[in-house]
Short mmCIF file of N, CA and C and ligand atoms in Angstrom, two decimals:
data_model
loop_
_atom_site.label_atom_id
_atom_site.label_comp_id
_atom_site.label_asym_id
_atom_site.label_seq_id
_atom_site.Cartn_x
_atom_site.Cartn_y
_atom_site.Cartn_z
N MET W 1 -3.09 -18.11 -2.75
CA MET W 1 -2.62 -16.73 -2.59
C MET W 1 -1.91 -16.27 -3.86
N ASP W 2 -2.12 -15.02 -4.21
CA ASP W 2 -1.40 -14.39 -5.32
C ASP W 2 -0.43 -13.38 -4.74
N SER W 3 0.51 -12.97 -5.57
CA SER W 3 1.42 -11.89 -5.16
C SER W 3 1.95 -11.20 -6.39
N PHE W 4 2.48 -10.01 -6.18
CA PHE W 4 3.16 -9.28 -7.26
C PHE W 4 4.25 -8.42 -6.64
N THR W 5 5.16 -7.96 -7.48
CA THR W 5 6.25 -7.11 -6.99
C THR W 5 5.96 -5.65 -7.32
N VAL W 6 6.49 -4.79 -6.49
CA VAL W 6 6.42 -3.34 -6.73
C VAL W 6 7.86 -2.83 -6.66
N THR W 7 8.29 -2.17 -7.72
CA THR W 7 9.63 -1.58 -7.73
C THR W 7 9.49 -0.09 -7.43
N THR W 8 10.09 0.32 -6.32
CA THR W 8 9.96 1.73 -5.92
C THR W 8 11.22 2.50 -6.35
N ARG W 9 11.05 3.79 -6.55
CA ARG W 9 12.15 4.61 -7.06
C ARG W 9 12.58 5.71 -6.10
N GLU W 10 11.75 5.99 -5.09
CA GLU W 10 12.06 7.06 -4.13
C GLU W 10 12.20 6.43 -2.75
N ARG W 11 12.76 7.20 -1.80
CA ARG W 11 12.80 6.69 -0.42
C ARG W 11 11.38 6.56 0.12
N CYS W 12 10.57 7.61 -0.07
CA CYS W 12 9.17 7.57 0.35
C CYS W 12 8.29 7.80 -0.87
N GLU W 13 7.35 6.91 -1.07
CA GLU W 13 6.58 6.95 -2.30
C GLU W 13 5.27 6.18 -2.10
N MET W 14 4.19 6.68 -2.71
CA MET W 14 2.93 5.94 -2.71
C MET W 14 2.61 5.55 -4.15
N ILE W 15 2.40 4.27 -4.38
CA ILE W 15 2.18 3.74 -5.72
C ILE W 15 0.80 3.09 -5.78
N ASP W 16 0.01 3.52 -6.75
CA ASP W 16 -1.35 2.98 -6.93
C ASP W 16 -1.26 1.53 -7.42
N ILE W 17 -1.77 0.59 -6.62
CA ILE W 17 -1.75 -0.84 -6.99
C ILE W 17 -3.18 -1.36 -7.21
N THR W 18 -4.14 -0.46 -7.35
CA THR W 18 -5.55 -0.88 -7.50
C THR W 18 -5.73 -1.81 -8.69
N LYS W 19 -5.14 -1.48 -9.83
CA LYS W 19 -5.34 -2.29 -11.04
C LYS W 19 -4.79 -3.71 -10.83
N LYS W 20 -3.63 -3.82 -10.19
CA LYS W 20 -3.06 -5.15 -9.96
C LYS W 20 -3.96 -5.99 -9.05
N VAL W 21 -4.53 -5.34 -8.02
CA VAL W 21 -5.44 -6.07 -7.12
C VAL W 21 -6.72 -6.44 -7.87
N ARG W 22 -7.25 -5.49 -8.65
CA ARG W 22 -8.49 -5.74 -9.40
C ARG W 22 -8.29 -6.90 -10.39
N ASP W 23 -7.14 -6.95 -11.06
CA ASP W 23 -6.86 -8.03 -12.01
C ASP W 23 -6.83 -9.39 -11.31
N ILE W 24 -6.25 -9.44 -10.11
CA ILE W 24 -6.20 -10.69 -9.36
C ILE W 24 -7.62 -11.12 -8.96
N VAL W 25 -8.42 -10.16 -8.51
CA VAL W 25 -9.81 -10.47 -8.11
C VAL W 25 -10.60 -10.96 -9.32
N SER W 26 -10.45 -10.31 -10.48
CA SER W 26 -11.17 -10.72 -11.70
C SER W 26 -10.84 -12.14 -12.08
N LYS W 27 -9.55 -12.50 -11.97
CA LYS W 27 -9.09 -13.84 -12.34
C LYS W 27 -9.74 -14.92 -11.48
N GLN W 28 -10.06 -14.59 -10.24
CA GLN W 28 -10.65 -15.57 -9.31
C GLN W 28 -12.13 -15.83 -9.61
N LYS W 29 -12.76 -14.91 -10.35
CA LYS W 29 -14.16 -15.05 -10.76
C LYS W 29 -15.11 -15.28 -9.58
N ILE W 30 -14.88 -14.59 -8.47
CA ILE W 30 -15.83 -14.69 -7.36
C ILE W 30 -16.88 -13.59 -7.53
N SER W 31 -18.05 -13.80 -6.98
CA SER W 31 -19.07 -12.75 -7.07
C SER W 31 -19.10 -11.93 -5.77
N THR W 32 -19.02 -12.62 -4.64
CA THR W 32 -19.09 -11.93 -3.36
C THR W 32 -17.98 -12.44 -2.46
N GLY W 33 -17.32 -11.53 -1.77
CA GLY W 33 -16.26 -11.96 -0.85
C GLY W 33 -15.41 -10.81 -0.37
N LEU W 34 -14.18 -11.14 -0.03
CA LEU W 34 -13.24 -10.16 0.51
C LEU W 34 -11.89 -10.35 -0.16
N VAL W 35 -11.16 -9.27 -0.28
CA VAL W 35 -9.78 -9.38 -0.73
C VAL W 35 -8.90 -8.71 0.32
N CYS W 36 -7.90 -9.47 0.76
CA CYS W 36 -6.92 -8.95 1.72
C CYS W 36 -5.64 -8.64 0.96
N ILE W 37 -5.14 -7.43 1.15
CA ILE W 37 -3.88 -7.00 0.55
C ILE W 37 -2.89 -6.86 1.70
N PHE W 38 -1.82 -7.64 1.65
CA PHE W 38 -0.88 -7.69 2.77
C PHE W 38 0.53 -7.40 2.29
N VAL W 39 1.21 -6.51 3.00
CA VAL W 39 2.59 -6.13 2.67
C VAL W 39 3.54 -6.77 3.69
N PRO W 40 4.38 -7.74 3.25
CA PRO W 40 5.24 -8.47 4.20
C PRO W 40 6.58 -7.78 4.42
N HIS W 41 6.53 -6.50 4.77
CA HIS W 41 7.75 -5.72 5.00
C HIS W 41 7.58 -4.86 6.25
N THR W 42 8.70 -4.49 6.89
CA THR W 42 8.62 -3.70 8.11
C THR W 42 8.84 -2.20 7.88
N THR W 43 9.17 -1.84 6.62
CA THR W 43 9.36 -0.41 6.32
C THR W 43 8.54 0.00 5.10
N ALA W 44 7.45 -0.73 4.86
CA ALA W 44 6.51 -0.40 3.80
C ALA W 44 5.11 -0.72 4.32
N ALA W 45 4.09 -0.22 3.64
CA ALA W 45 2.73 -0.39 4.14
C ALA W 45 1.74 -0.34 2.98
N VAL W 46 0.46 -0.45 3.33
CA VAL W 46 -0.59 -0.32 2.32
C VAL W 46 -1.72 0.51 2.92
N THR W 47 -2.30 1.38 2.08
CA THR W 47 -3.42 2.18 2.55
C THR W 47 -4.38 2.46 1.40
N ILE W 48 -5.56 2.96 1.75
CA ILE W 48 -6.57 3.32 0.75
C ILE W 48 -6.84 4.81 0.92
N ASN W 49 -6.72 5.55 -0.17
CA ASN W 49 -7.03 6.98 -0.12
C ASN W 49 -7.24 7.51 -1.53
N GLU W 50 -7.36 8.83 -1.63
CA GLU W 50 -7.71 9.45 -2.91
C GLU W 50 -6.54 9.46 -3.88
N ASN W 51 -6.85 9.15 -5.13
CA ASN W 51 -5.84 9.26 -6.17
C ASN W 51 -6.28 10.17 -7.30
N ALA W 52 -7.48 10.76 -7.20
CA ALA W 52 -7.94 11.68 -8.25
C ALA W 52 -7.03 12.91 -8.27
N ASP W 53 -6.71 13.42 -7.09
CA ASP W 53 -5.80 14.56 -6.98
C ASP W 53 -4.46 14.03 -6.46
N PRO W 54 -3.41 14.05 -7.31
CA PRO W 54 -2.11 13.50 -6.89
C PRO W 54 -1.50 14.25 -5.71
N ASP W 55 -2.05 15.44 -5.37
CA ASP W 55 -1.58 16.16 -4.19
C ASP W 55 -1.95 15.44 -2.90
N VAL W 56 -3.00 14.60 -2.92
CA VAL W 56 -3.39 13.89 -1.69
C VAL W 56 -2.29 12.94 -1.23
N PRO W 57 -1.82 11.98 -2.08
CA PRO W 57 -0.71 11.15 -1.62
C PRO W 57 0.55 11.96 -1.29
N ARG W 58 0.80 13.04 -2.03
CA ARG W 58 1.96 13.89 -1.70
C ARG W 58 1.81 14.51 -0.32
N ASP W 59 0.60 15.00 -0.02
CA ASP W 59 0.35 15.58 1.31
C ASP W 59 0.51 14.54 2.41
N ILE W 60 0.03 13.32 2.16
CA ILE W 60 0.17 12.26 3.18
C ILE W 60 1.64 12.00 3.45
N LEU W 61 2.44 11.84 2.39
CA LEU W 61 3.87 11.58 2.58
C LEU W 61 4.57 12.76 3.25
N ASN W 62 4.26 13.98 2.82
CA ASN W 62 4.90 15.15 3.41
C ASN W 62 4.56 15.28 4.88
N GLN W 63 3.29 15.03 5.23
CA GLN W 63 2.89 15.16 6.63
C GLN W 63 3.53 14.06 7.48
N LEU W 64 3.59 12.82 6.94
CA LEU W 64 4.28 11.75 7.67
C LEU W 64 5.75 12.11 7.91
N ASN W 65 6.38 12.71 6.90
CA ASN W 65 7.79 13.11 7.05
C ASN W 65 7.94 14.23 8.09
N ARG W 66 6.95 15.13 8.19
CA ARG W 66 7.01 16.18 9.22
C ARG W 66 6.80 15.59 10.62
N LEU W 67 5.86 14.63 10.71
CA LEU W 67 5.55 14.01 12.01
C LEU W 67 6.69 13.12 12.50
N ILE W 68 7.32 12.41 11.55
CA ILE W 68 8.33 11.42 11.92
C ILE W 68 9.60 11.71 11.10
N PRO W 69 10.39 12.69 11.54
CA PRO W 69 11.59 13.04 10.77
C PRO W 69 12.64 11.92 10.83
N LYS W 70 13.35 11.75 9.71
CA LYS W 70 14.37 10.69 9.60
C LYS W 70 15.46 10.84 10.66
N ASN W 71 15.78 12.11 11.03
CA ASN W 71 16.90 12.35 11.94
C ASN W 71 16.46 12.52 13.40
N ALA W 72 15.24 12.08 13.73
CA ALA W 72 14.81 12.11 15.15
C ALA W 72 15.71 11.15 15.96
N PRO W 73 15.79 11.33 17.27
CA PRO W 73 16.72 10.50 18.06
C PRO W 73 16.19 9.07 18.31
N PHE W 74 16.35 8.21 17.32
CA PHE W 74 15.91 6.81 17.43
C PHE W 74 17.04 5.94 17.98
N LEU W 75 16.68 4.76 18.51
CA LEU W 75 17.67 3.81 19.05
C LEU W 75 18.16 2.82 17.99
N HIS W 76 17.25 2.35 17.14
CA HIS W 76 17.53 1.35 16.11
C HIS W 76 18.69 1.82 15.23
N CYS W 77 19.72 0.96 15.06
CA CYS W 77 20.98 1.42 14.46
C CYS W 77 21.00 1.42 12.93
N GLU W 78 19.93 0.94 12.29
CA GLU W 78 19.97 0.88 10.82
C GLU W 78 19.73 2.22 10.15
N GLY W 79 19.29 3.23 10.92
CA GLY W 79 19.05 4.54 10.32
C GLY W 79 17.73 4.65 9.58
N ASN W 80 16.86 3.65 9.76
CA ASN W 80 15.57 3.71 9.07
C ASN W 80 14.39 3.59 10.04
N SER W 81 14.61 4.06 11.27
CA SER W 81 13.53 3.96 12.26
C SER W 81 12.29 4.74 11.87
N ASP W 82 12.49 5.89 11.20
CA ASP W 82 11.32 6.64 10.74
C ASP W 82 10.45 5.77 9.85
N ALA W 83 11.10 4.96 8.99
CA ALA W 83 10.35 4.08 8.08
C ALA W 83 9.59 3.01 8.86
N HIS W 84 10.20 2.48 9.93
CA HIS W 84 9.51 1.47 10.74
C HIS W 84 8.27 2.10 11.40
N VAL W 85 8.42 3.31 11.94
CA VAL W 85 7.29 3.97 12.60
C VAL W 85 6.17 4.27 11.61
N LYS W 86 6.54 4.80 10.45
CA LYS W 86 5.54 5.11 9.41
C LYS W 86 4.80 3.84 8.98
N ALA W 87 5.55 2.73 8.81
CA ALA W 87 4.93 1.47 8.38
C ALA W 87 3.92 0.99 9.42
N SER W 88 4.24 1.14 10.70
CA SER W 88 3.29 0.71 11.73
C SER W 88 2.07 1.61 11.79
N LEU W 89 2.27 2.91 11.61
CA LEU W 89 1.13 3.84 11.64
C LEU W 89 0.17 3.56 10.48
N VAL W 90 0.72 3.36 9.30
CA VAL W 90 -0.12 3.19 8.11
C VAL W 90 -0.71 1.78 8.07
N GLY W 91 0.09 0.77 8.46
CA GLY W 91 -0.44 -0.60 8.56
C GLY W 91 0.00 -1.51 7.43
N SER W 92 0.01 -2.80 7.72
CA SER W 92 0.52 -3.77 6.75
C SER W 92 -0.56 -4.47 5.93
N SER W 93 -1.84 -4.14 6.17
CA SER W 93 -2.87 -4.80 5.37
C SER W 93 -4.10 -3.92 5.18
N GLU W 94 -4.83 -4.23 4.13
CA GLU W 94 -6.15 -3.63 3.89
C GLU W 94 -7.10 -4.75 3.47
N LEU W 95 -8.37 -4.56 3.79
CA LEU W 95 -9.40 -5.53 3.44
C LEU W 95 -10.47 -4.79 2.65
N VAL W 96 -10.80 -5.31 1.47
CA VAL W 96 -11.80 -4.65 0.62
C VAL W 96 -12.91 -5.65 0.30
N ILE W 97 -14.14 -5.18 0.37
CA ILE W 97 -15.30 -6.02 0.03
C ILE W 97 -15.37 -6.18 -1.49
N VAL W 98 -15.71 -7.41 -1.92
CA VAL W 98 -15.95 -7.67 -3.33
C VAL W 98 -17.44 -8.01 -3.48
N SER W 99 -18.10 -7.30 -4.38
CA SER W 99 -19.52 -7.56 -4.62
C SER W 99 -19.78 -7.47 -6.13
N GLY W 100 -20.51 -8.45 -6.66
CA GLY W 100 -20.71 -8.48 -8.11
C GLY W 100 -19.41 -8.58 -8.87
N GLY W 101 -18.41 -9.18 -8.24
CA GLY W 101 -17.10 -9.35 -8.88
C GLY W 101 -16.25 -8.10 -8.86
N GLU W 102 -16.77 -7.01 -8.27
CA GLU W 102 -16.06 -5.72 -8.29
C GLU W 102 -15.56 -5.36 -6.90
N LEU W 103 -14.42 -4.65 -6.86
CA LEU W 103 -13.95 -4.08 -5.60
C LEU W 103 -14.92 -2.97 -5.21
N MET W 104 -15.37 -2.98 -3.96
CA MET W 104 -16.33 -1.96 -3.52
C MET W 104 -15.60 -0.72 -2.99
N LEU W 105 -14.70 -0.21 -3.81
CA LEU W 105 -14.00 1.03 -3.45
C LEU W 105 -14.91 2.20 -3.76
N GLY W 106 -14.77 3.28 -3.00
CA GLY W 106 -15.50 4.51 -3.30
C GLY W 106 -14.95 5.13 -4.58
N GLN W 107 -15.72 6.06 -5.10
CA GLN W 107 -15.39 6.69 -6.39
C GLN W 107 -13.95 7.24 -6.43
N TRP W 108 -13.50 7.79 -5.32
CA TRP W 108 -12.19 8.45 -5.32
C TRP W 108 -11.11 7.61 -4.66
N GLN W 109 -11.47 6.38 -4.26
CA GLN W 109 -10.49 5.58 -3.52
C GLN W 109 -9.61 4.74 -4.43
N SER W 110 -8.34 4.69 -4.08
CA SER W 110 -7.38 3.79 -4.70
C SER W 110 -6.60 3.09 -3.59
N ILE W 111 -6.03 1.94 -3.95
CA ILE W 111 -5.19 1.20 -3.01
C ILE W 111 -3.74 1.58 -3.32
N PHE W 112 -3.04 2.04 -2.29
CA PHE W 112 -1.66 2.49 -2.47
C PHE W 112 -0.68 1.61 -1.72
N PHE W 113 0.36 1.16 -2.43
CA PHE W 113 1.54 0.62 -1.76
C PHE W 113 2.35 1.82 -1.26
N CYS W 114 2.76 1.77 0.01
CA CYS W 114 3.50 2.90 0.61
C CYS W 114 4.93 2.47 0.92
N GLU W 115 5.85 3.05 0.19
CA GLU W 115 7.29 2.81 0.44
C GLU W 115 7.81 3.86 1.40
N PHE W 116 8.53 3.41 2.44
CA PHE W 116 9.12 4.37 3.38
C PHE W 116 10.64 4.24 3.50
N ASP W 117 11.22 3.26 2.81
CA ASP W 117 12.67 3.08 2.88
C ASP W 117 13.21 2.55 1.55
N GLY W 118 12.78 3.19 0.48
CA GLY W 118 13.19 2.77 -0.85
C GLY W 118 14.45 3.49 -1.30
N PRO W 119 14.82 3.33 -2.56
CA PRO W 119 14.15 2.43 -3.50
C PRO W 119 14.50 0.96 -3.27
N ARG W 120 13.49 0.13 -3.48
CA ARG W 120 13.66 -1.33 -3.31
C ARG W 120 12.67 -2.05 -4.22
N THR W 121 12.87 -3.36 -4.32
CA THR W 121 11.84 -4.21 -4.95
C THR W 121 11.07 -4.86 -3.82
N ARG W 122 9.77 -4.67 -3.83
CA ARG W 122 8.89 -5.12 -2.74
C ARG W 122 7.91 -6.15 -3.23
N ARG W 123 7.30 -6.83 -2.27
CA ARG W 123 6.31 -7.86 -2.59
C ARG W 123 4.97 -7.49 -1.95
N VAL W 124 3.90 -7.79 -2.63
CA VAL W 124 2.55 -7.60 -2.08
C VAL W 124 1.80 -8.92 -2.21
N TYR W 125 1.22 -9.40 -1.12
CA TYR W 125 0.42 -10.62 -1.14
C TYR W 125 -1.06 -10.24 -1.24
N VAL W 126 -1.80 -11.02 -1.99
CA VAL W 126 -3.23 -10.78 -2.17
C VAL W 126 -3.97 -12.11 -1.99
N GLU W 127 -4.89 -12.13 -1.04
CA GLU W 127 -5.69 -13.34 -0.82
C GLU W 127 -7.16 -12.99 -1.06
N VAL W 128 -7.78 -13.71 -1.96
CA VAL W 128 -9.19 -13.48 -2.27
C VAL W 128 -10.01 -14.61 -1.65
N VAL W 129 -11.03 -14.26 -0.88
CA VAL W 129 -11.88 -15.26 -0.24
C VAL W 129 -13.31 -14.94 -0.64
N GLY W 130 -14.01 -15.93 -1.21
CA GLY W 130 -15.38 -15.62 -1.59
C GLY W 130 -16.07 -16.77 -2.27
N SER W 131 -17.30 -16.48 -2.69
CA SER W 131 -18.10 -17.51 -3.33
C SER W 131 -18.28 -17.18 -4.80
N LYS W 132 -18.30 -18.24 -5.60
CA LYS W 132 -18.51 -18.06 -7.04
C LYS W 132 -20.00 -17.98 -7.33
N PRO W 133 -20.39 -17.34 -8.42
CA PRO W 133 -21.83 -17.19 -8.69
C PRO W 133 -22.49 -18.54 -8.98
ZN1 ZN J 201 15.47 -1.12 10.30
#
């Protein structure tokens, strides 16, 4: 397993981690397989979406904030229940197909680390499973 850290600067933020994942996959030199990206946190997540227009991740964060306001009447006493709910909605892992040594992402797709209770230093785990040529 590989891992890397992500340092976030905002409370809610989406950070493109595609290059870090691609570098890990390249190092493994597999031709065909899968890469699992896993976020071991309860107030952060990972998702795949468009990064060509930076308004897309902004819209996702803004809409999540409208759907799950920080000051909603939650029970959890840490004051970050909105972040826990957002993390569960978005999810803690993504799986991407690797073919010909390349991530089979669509033209406009990027892999985003999603921070919902930053700023913090976070960890991302990456497991590559596959066959060598
Ligand atoms: Zn909490």
